[in-house]
Coordinates of C-alpha atoms and ligand atoms in Angstrom, one line a residue:
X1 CA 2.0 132.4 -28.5
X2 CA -0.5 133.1 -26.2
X3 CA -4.1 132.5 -25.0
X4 CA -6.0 132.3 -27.7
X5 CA -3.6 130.8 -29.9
X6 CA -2.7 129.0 -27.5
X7 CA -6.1 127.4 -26.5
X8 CA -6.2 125.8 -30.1
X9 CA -2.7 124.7 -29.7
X10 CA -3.7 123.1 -26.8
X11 CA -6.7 121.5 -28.4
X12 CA -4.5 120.1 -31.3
X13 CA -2.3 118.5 -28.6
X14 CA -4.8 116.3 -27.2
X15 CA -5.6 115.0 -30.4
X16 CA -1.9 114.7 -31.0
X17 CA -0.6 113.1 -27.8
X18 CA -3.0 110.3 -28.8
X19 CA -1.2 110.1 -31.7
X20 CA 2.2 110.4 -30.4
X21 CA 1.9 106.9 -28.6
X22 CA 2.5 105.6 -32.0
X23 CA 4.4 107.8 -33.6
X24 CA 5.6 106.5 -37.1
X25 CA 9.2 107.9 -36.0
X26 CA 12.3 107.5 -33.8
X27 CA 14.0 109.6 -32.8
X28 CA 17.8 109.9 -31.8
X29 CA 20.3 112.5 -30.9
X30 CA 23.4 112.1 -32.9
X31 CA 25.9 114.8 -31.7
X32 CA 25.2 117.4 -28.5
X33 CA 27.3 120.0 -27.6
X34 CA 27.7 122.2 -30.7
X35 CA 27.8 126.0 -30.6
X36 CA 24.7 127.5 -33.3
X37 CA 24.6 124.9 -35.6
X38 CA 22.8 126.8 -38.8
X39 CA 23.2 125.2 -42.1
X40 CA 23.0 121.1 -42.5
X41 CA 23.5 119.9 -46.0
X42 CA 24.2 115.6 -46.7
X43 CA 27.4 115.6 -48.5
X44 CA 28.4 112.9 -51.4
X45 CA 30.6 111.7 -48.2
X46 CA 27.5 110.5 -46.6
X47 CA 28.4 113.0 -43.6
X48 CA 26.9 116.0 -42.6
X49 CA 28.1 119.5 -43.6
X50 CA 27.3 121.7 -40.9
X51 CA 28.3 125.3 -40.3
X52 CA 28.4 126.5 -36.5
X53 CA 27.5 130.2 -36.6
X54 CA 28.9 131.2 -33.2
X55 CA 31.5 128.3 -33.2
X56 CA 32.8 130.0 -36.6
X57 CA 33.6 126.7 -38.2
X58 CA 32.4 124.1 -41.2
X59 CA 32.8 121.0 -39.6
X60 CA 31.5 117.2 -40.8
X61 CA 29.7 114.9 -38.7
X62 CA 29.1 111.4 -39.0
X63 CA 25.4 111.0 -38.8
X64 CA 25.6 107.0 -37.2
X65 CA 28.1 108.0 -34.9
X66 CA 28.3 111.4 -34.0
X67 CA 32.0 111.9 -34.9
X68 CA 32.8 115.4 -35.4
X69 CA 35.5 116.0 -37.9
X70 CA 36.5 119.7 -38.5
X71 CA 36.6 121.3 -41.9
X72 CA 38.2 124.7 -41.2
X73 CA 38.1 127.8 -38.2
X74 CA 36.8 130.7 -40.0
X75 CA 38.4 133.1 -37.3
X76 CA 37.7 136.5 -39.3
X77 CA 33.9 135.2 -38.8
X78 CA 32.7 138.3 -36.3
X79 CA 30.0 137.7 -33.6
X80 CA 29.4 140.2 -30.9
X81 CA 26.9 137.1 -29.5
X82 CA 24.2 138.9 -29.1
X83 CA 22.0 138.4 -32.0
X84 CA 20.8 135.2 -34.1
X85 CA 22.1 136.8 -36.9
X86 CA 26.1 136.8 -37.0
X87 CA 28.6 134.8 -37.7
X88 CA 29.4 131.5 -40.3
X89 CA 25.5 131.0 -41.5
X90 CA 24.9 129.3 -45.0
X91 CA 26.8 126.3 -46.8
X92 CA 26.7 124.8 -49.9
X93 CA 28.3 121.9 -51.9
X94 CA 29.3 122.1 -55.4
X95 CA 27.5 119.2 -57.0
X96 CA 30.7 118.3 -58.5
X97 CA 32.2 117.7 -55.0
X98 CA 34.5 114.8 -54.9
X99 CA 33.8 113.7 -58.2
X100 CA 37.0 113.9 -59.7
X101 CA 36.3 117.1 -61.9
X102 CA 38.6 119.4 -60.1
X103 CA 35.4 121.3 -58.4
X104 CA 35.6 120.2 -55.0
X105 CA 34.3 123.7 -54.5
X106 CA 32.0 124.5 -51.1
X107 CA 31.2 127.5 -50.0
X108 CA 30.3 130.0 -47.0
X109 CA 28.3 133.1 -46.5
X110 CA 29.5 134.7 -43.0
X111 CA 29.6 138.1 -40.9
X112 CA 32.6 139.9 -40.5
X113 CA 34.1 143.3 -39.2
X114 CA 35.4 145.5 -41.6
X115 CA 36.4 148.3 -39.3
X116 CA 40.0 147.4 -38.6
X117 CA 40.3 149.2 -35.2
X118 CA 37.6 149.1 -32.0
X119 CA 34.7 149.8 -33.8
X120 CA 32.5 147.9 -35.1
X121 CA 31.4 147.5 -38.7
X122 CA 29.2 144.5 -39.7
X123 CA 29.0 143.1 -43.4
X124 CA 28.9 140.0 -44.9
X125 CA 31.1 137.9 -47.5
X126 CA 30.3 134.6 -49.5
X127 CA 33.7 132.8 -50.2
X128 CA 34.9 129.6 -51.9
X129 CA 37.0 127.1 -50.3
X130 CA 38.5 124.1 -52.0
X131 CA 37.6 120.7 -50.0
X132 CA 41.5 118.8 -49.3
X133 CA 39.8 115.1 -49.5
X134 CA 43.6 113.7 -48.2
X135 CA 43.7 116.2 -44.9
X136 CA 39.6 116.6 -44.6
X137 CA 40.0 120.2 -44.5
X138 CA 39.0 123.0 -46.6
X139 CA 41.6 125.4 -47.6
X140 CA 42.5 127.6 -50.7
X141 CA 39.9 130.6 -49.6
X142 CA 38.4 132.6 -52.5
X143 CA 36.2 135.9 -51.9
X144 CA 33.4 135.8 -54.1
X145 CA 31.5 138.9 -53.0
X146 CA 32.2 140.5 -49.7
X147 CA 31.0 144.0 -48.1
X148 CA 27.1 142.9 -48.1
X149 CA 25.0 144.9 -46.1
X150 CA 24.9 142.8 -42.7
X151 CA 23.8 144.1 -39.5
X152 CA 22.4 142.3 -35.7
X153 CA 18.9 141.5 -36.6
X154 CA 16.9 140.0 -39.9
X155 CA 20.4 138.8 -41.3
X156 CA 19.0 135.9 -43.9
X157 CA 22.2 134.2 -44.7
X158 CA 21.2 130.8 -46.2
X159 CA 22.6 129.6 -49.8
X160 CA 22.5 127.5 -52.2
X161 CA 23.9 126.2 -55.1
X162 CA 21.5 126.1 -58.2
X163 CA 20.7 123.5 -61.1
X164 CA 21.6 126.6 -63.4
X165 CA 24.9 126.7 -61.9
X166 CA 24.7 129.7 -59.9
X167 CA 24.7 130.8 -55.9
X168 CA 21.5 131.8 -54.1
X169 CA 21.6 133.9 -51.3
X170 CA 19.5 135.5 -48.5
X171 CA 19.7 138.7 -47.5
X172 CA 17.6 139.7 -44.6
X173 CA 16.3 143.0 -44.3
X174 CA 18.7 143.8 -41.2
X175 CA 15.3 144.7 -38.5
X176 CA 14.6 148.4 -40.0
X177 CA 11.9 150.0 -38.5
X178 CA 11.7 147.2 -35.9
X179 CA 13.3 146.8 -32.4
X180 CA 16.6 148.2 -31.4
X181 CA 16.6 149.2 -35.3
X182 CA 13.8 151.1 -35.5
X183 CA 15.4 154.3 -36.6
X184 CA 16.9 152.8 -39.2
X185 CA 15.2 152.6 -42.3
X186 CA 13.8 149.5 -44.1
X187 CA 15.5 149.5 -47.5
X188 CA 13.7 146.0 -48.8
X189 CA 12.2 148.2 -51.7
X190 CA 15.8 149.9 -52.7
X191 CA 16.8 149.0 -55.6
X192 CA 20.6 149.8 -56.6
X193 CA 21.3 152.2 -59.6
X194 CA 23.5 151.7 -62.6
X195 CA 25.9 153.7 -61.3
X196 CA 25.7 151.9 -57.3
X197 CA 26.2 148.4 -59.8
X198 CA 29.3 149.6 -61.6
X199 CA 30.9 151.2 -57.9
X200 CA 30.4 147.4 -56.5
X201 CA 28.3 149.7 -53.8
X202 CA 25.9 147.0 -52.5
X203 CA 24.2 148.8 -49.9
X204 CA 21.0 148.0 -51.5
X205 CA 21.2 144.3 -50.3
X206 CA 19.3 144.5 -48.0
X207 CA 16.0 142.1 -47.8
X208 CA 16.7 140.1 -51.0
X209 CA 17.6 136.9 -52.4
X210 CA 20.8 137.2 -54.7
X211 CA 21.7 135.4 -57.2
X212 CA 25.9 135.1 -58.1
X213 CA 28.2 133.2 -60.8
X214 CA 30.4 131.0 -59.4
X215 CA 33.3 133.7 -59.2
X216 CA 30.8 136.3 -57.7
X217 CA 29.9 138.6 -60.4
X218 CA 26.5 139.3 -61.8
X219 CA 24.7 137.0 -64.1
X220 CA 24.1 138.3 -67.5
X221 CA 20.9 136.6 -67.1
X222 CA 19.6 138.2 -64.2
X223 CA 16.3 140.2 -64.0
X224 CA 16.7 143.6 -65.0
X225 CA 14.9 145.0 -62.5
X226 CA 13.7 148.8 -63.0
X227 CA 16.2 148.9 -65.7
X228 CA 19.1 147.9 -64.1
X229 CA 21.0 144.4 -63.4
X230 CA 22.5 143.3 -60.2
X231 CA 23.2 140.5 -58.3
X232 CA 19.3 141.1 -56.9
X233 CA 16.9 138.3 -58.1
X234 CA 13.9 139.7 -55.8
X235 CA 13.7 142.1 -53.7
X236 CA 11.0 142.9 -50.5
X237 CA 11.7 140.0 -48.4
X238 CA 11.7 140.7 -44.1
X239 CA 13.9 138.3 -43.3
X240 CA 14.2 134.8 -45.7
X241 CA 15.7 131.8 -43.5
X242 CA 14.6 129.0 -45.6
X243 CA 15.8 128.5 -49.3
X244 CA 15.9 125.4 -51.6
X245 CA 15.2 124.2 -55.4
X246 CA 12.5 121.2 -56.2
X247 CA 13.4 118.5 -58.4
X248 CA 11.0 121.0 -61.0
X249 CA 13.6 123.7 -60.9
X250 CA 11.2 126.2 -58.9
X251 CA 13.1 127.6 -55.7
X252 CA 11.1 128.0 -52.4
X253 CA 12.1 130.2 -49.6
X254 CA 10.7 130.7 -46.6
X255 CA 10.5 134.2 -44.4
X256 CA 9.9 135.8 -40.9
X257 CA 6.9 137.9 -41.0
X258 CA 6.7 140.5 -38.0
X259 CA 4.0 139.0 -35.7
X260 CA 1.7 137.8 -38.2
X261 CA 2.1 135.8 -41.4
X262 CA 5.3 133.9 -41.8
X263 CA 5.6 133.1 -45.1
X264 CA 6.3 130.4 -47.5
X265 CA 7.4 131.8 -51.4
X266 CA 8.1 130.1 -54.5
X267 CA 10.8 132.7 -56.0
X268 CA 10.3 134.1 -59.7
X269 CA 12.9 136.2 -61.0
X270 CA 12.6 140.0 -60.8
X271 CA 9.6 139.6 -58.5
X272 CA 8.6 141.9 -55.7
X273 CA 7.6 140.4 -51.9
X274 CA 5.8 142.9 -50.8
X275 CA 7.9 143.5 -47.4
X276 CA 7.8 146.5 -45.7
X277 CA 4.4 147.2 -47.0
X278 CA 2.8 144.1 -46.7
X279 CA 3.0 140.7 -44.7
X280 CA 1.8 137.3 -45.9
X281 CA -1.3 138.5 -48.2
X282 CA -2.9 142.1 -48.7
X283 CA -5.6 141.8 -46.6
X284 CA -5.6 144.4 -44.0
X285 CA -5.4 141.6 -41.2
X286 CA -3.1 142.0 -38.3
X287 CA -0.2 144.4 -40.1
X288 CA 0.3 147.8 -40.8
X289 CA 3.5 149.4 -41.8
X290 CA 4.8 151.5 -39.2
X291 CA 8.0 154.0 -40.8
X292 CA 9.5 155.0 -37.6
X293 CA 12.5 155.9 -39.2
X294 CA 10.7 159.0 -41.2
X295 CA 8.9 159.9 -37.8
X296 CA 7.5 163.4 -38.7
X297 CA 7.8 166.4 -36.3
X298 CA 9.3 164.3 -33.8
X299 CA 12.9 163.0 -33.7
X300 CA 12.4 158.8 -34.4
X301 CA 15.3 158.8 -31.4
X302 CA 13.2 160.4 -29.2
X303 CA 10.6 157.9 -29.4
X304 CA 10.2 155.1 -27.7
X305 CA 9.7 151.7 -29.8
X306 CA 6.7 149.7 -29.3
X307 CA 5.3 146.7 -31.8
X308 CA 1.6 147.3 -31.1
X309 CA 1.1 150.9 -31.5
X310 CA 3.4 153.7 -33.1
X311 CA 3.1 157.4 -31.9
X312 CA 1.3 159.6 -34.1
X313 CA 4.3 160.8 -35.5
X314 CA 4.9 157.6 -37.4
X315 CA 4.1 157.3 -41.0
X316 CA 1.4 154.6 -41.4
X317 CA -0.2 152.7 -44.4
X318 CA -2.3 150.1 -44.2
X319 CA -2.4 147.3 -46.7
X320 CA -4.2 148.1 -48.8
X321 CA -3.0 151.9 -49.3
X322 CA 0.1 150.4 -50.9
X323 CA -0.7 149.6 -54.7
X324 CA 2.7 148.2 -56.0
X325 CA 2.7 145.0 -57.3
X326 CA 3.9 141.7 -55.2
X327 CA 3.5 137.9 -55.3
X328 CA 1.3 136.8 -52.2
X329 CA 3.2 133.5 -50.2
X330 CA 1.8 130.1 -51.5
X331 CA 1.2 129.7 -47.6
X332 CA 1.2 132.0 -44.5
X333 CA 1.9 130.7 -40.9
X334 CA -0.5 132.3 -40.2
X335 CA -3.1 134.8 -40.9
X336 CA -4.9 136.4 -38.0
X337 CA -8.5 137.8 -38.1
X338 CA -9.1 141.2 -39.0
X339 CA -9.7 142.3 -35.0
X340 CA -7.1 140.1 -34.0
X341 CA -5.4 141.3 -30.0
X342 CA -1.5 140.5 -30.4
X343 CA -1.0 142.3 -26.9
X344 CA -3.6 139.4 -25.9
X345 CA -3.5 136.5 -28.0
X346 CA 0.6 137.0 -28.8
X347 CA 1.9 136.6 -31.8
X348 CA 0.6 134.1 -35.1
X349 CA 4.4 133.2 -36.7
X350 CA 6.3 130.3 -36.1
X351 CA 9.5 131.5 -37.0
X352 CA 10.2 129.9 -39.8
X353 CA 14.0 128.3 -40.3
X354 CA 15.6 126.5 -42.9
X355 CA 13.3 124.2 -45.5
X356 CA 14.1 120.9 -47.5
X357 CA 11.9 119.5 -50.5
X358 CA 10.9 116.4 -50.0
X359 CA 10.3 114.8 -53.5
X360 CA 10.9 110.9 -53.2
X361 CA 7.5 109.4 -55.3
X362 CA 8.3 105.8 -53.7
X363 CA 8.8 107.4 -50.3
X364 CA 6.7 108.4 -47.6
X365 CA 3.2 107.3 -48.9
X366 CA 1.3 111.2 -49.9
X367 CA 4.6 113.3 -49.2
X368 CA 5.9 113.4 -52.3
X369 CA 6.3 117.3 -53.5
X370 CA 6.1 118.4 -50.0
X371 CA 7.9 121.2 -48.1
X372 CA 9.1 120.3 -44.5
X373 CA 9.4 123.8 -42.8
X374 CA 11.1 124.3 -39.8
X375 CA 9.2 126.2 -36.8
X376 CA 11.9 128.0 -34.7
X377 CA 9.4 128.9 -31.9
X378 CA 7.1 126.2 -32.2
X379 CA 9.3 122.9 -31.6
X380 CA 8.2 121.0 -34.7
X381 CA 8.5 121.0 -38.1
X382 CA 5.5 121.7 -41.0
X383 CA 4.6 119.5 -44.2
X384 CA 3.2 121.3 -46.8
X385 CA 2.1 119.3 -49.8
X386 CA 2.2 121.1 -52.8
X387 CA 0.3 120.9 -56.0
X388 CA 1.6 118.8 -58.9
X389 CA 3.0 121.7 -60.6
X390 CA 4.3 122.3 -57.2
X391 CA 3.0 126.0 -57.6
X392 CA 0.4 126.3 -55.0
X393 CA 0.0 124.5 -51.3
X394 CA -2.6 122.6 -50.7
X395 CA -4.7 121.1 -47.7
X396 CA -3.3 122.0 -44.5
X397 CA 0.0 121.8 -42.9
X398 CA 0.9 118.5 -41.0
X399 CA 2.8 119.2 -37.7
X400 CA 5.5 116.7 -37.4
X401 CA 8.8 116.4 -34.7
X402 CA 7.6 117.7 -31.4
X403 CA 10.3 118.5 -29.1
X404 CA 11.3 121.5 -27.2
X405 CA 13.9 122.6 -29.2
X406 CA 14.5 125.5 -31.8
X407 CA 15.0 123.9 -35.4
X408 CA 17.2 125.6 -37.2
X409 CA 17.6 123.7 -40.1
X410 CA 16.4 120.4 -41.8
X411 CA 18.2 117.9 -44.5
X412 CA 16.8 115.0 -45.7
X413 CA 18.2 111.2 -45.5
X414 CA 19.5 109.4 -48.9
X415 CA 16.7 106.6 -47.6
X416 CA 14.3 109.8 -47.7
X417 CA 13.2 107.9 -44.6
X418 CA 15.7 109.7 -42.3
X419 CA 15.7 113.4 -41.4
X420 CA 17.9 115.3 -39.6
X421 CA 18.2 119.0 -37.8
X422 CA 19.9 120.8 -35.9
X423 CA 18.5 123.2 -33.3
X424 CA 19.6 127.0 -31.3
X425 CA 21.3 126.7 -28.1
X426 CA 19.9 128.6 -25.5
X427 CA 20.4 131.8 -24.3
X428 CA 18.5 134.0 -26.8
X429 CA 14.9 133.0 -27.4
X430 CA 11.9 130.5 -26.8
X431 CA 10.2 127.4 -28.8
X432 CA 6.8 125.7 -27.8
X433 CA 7.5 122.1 -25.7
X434 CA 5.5 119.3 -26.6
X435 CA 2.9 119.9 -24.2
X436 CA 2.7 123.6 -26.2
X437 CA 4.1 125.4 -22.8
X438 CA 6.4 127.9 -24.1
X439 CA 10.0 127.3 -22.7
X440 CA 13.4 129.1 -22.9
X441 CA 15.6 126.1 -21.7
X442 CA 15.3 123.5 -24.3
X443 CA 15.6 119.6 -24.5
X444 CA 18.4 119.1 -27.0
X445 CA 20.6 122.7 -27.3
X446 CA 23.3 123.2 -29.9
X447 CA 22.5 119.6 -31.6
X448 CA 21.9 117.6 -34.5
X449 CA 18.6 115.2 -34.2
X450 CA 17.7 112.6 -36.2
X451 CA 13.8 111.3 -37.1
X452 CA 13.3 107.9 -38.9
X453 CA 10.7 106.7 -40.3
X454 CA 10.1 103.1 -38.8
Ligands
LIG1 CA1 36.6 146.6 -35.5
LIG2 CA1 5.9 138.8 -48.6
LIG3 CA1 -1.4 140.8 -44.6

């Protein structure tokens, strides 16, 4: 975020320091001290299920007095520690969790090494554990689906367990074409064949959300999807960190865009995103595919990377020159004019986290059927009221828990009053402080944060 951007930002803040004086919220730091908190999901314990990505554990924290209880060490979790991306990332409760029903079922998506000596190879494996109410600790582990794709940039990650009884997962596209990855190709259009399904070869999960049965296999209901059925429910996503259901059934997931046009989704089976070949809408604005990896006449590896401007050699296409079919976000954070100078003005994405549904009708008065989107690199968190059919966004996005911290995630309180996150330590990246200065050392690092509505 720069200059330009910037310069509104700045404007916004005047008008919403006036505002801050009264804030309708308090706020409160209930635990400090944790190592990547990622995933935060309110259990039926009335604690907090959080998974520490670079701590490598499940552990559950009280939310009125910060007491930490741990769940389990997941010590086969891998993570170099350099990326965002690695280690113990999504949760999620069966609903049937300490209910008496014999399902006291959570599970865990995580990184892992599969290369049994010094090198390295990264994947990713979504496993069961069975919750031990007596000891408080999760035991019994159950691969569901292991060998995913996983790599140390765009890793997605987040799950969740479905009204129809099934496992959602992200699956980032893994950076192709972009950064230290931009030899590698993007495979968020690769689909699997019949033949990749039946050798379990799942090297086509890559920028995808997945859906799985409870013991890992492949729906019978899924999308066939250019004649074949896998565990992929849609396919051309960048990077999806946000992913929940409405009360409605509809699932919403949010995505990185590269430096335009984060995106906000509502997920229809068998769909297409759009990503590498579009971001946010196609409108020529701000985005052009760049396919370093089929750099022609010159070695990709001989070239040097660079997100503004690709050498000659580089396939381009804009936009518009792409003429597959996708479903456009229900909202983009944000889209740039057509001229728009990212060298200049910086990028227009907030780096979008995790996401909750707020749905409460006697709650907040007009948030009912809203999304609360985190904004990694913007210190605060977005409402987006969606339509009654809860199909489309409408107005424009309220800007809501200014601090200078990285959210990561966001649940929402039983009360529907309360709301809690938990934010990035340090060490890898930026957010926006309060006064819309961008910082690297933030105000509450490795934490869970609780808002309240007075
Ligand atoms: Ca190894
Ligand atoms: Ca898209
Ligand atoms: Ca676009």
């Amino acid at each position: 975020m720069k200059r330009t951007l910037l310069a509104v930002i700045a404007l916004a803040q005047i008008v919403l320091q006036s505002v801050a004086a009264q804030s309708p919220f308090s706020f409160r730091v209930i635990k400090n001290g944790l190592s990547a908190p990622w995933e935060v999901r309110l259990g039926p314990d009335d604690q907090l299920w959080i998974t520490e990505r670079t701590g490598r554990r499940v552990i559950r924290v009280n939310p009125e007095t910060g007491a930490v209880t741990p769940a389990i060490s997941i010590d086969e979790s891998y993570d170099p520690g350099e990326s965002w991306h690695e280690g113990v990332l999504g949760l999620a409760l069966h609903p049937e969790l300490l209910k008496n029903t014999g399902h006291d079922y959570v599970y865990v998506a995580y990184t892992y090494d599969v290369d049994p000596g010094p090198g390295l190879s990264r994947r990713l494996k979504l496993r069961r554990y069975t919750y031990d109410q007596t000891k408080s600790t999760l035991s019994s582990p159950l691969d569901l689906i292991t060998n995913l794709p996983a790599h140390d940039d765009h890793g997605g990650g987040r799950l969740v367990f479905g009204p129809d009884q099934k496992l959602y997962l992200t699956r980032g596209d893994n950076g192709g074409n972009w950064l230290q990855n931009y030899c590698s190709p993007n495979l968020s259009q690769d689909l699997p064949t019949a033949s990749q399904v039946s050798a379990r070869d799942w090297s086509t999960y890559v920028g995808k959300i997945l859906r799985i049965n409870l013991d890992g296999s492949i729906p019978a209901d899924n999308p066939a999807i250019n004649g074949v059925r896998s565990h992929i429910y849609t396919y051309g996503h960048r990077n999806p960190q946000g992913l929940q259901f409405g009360p409605n059934g509809l699932l919403y997931s949010s995505e990185h865009g590269p430096g335009t046009d984060d995106e906000l989704n509502l997920i229809v089976a068998g769909s297409n995103y759009g990503w590498p070949h579009v971001a946010g809408y196609r409108d020529d604005r701000g985005y052009v595919y760049a396919n370093w990896s089929q750099s022609k006449g010159t070695a990709c590896s001989a070239l040097k990377f660079d997100e503004y401007q690709a050498p000659p050699s580089v396939p381009r296409q804009r936009e518009s020159e792409w003429k597959g079919t996708f479903v456009p976000p229900i909202r983009s954070f944000f889209t740039v004019p057509e001229n728009y100078d990212f060298q200049k003005s910086g990028g227009a994405t907030i780096a979008a986290g995790g996401l909750s549904i707020y749905s409460a009708a006697n709650g907040i008065p007009g948030w009912a059927n809203s999304v609360l989107q985190t904004g990694m690199t913007m210190g605060r968190v977005y409402r987006v009221k969606l339509s009654q059919d809860g199909r489309t966004a409408v107005g424009e996005s309220e800007e809501l828990f200014r601090t200078a911290n990285r959210y990561r995630d966001i649940e929402i309180g039983r009360d529907q009053r309360t709301f809690y996150l938990v934010t990035d330590n340090d060490g890898l990246g930026r957010t926006t402080d309060p006064s819309g200065a961008s910082v690297r050392t933030f105000a509450n690092p490795g934490s869970v944060l609780e808002f309240k509505r007075n």
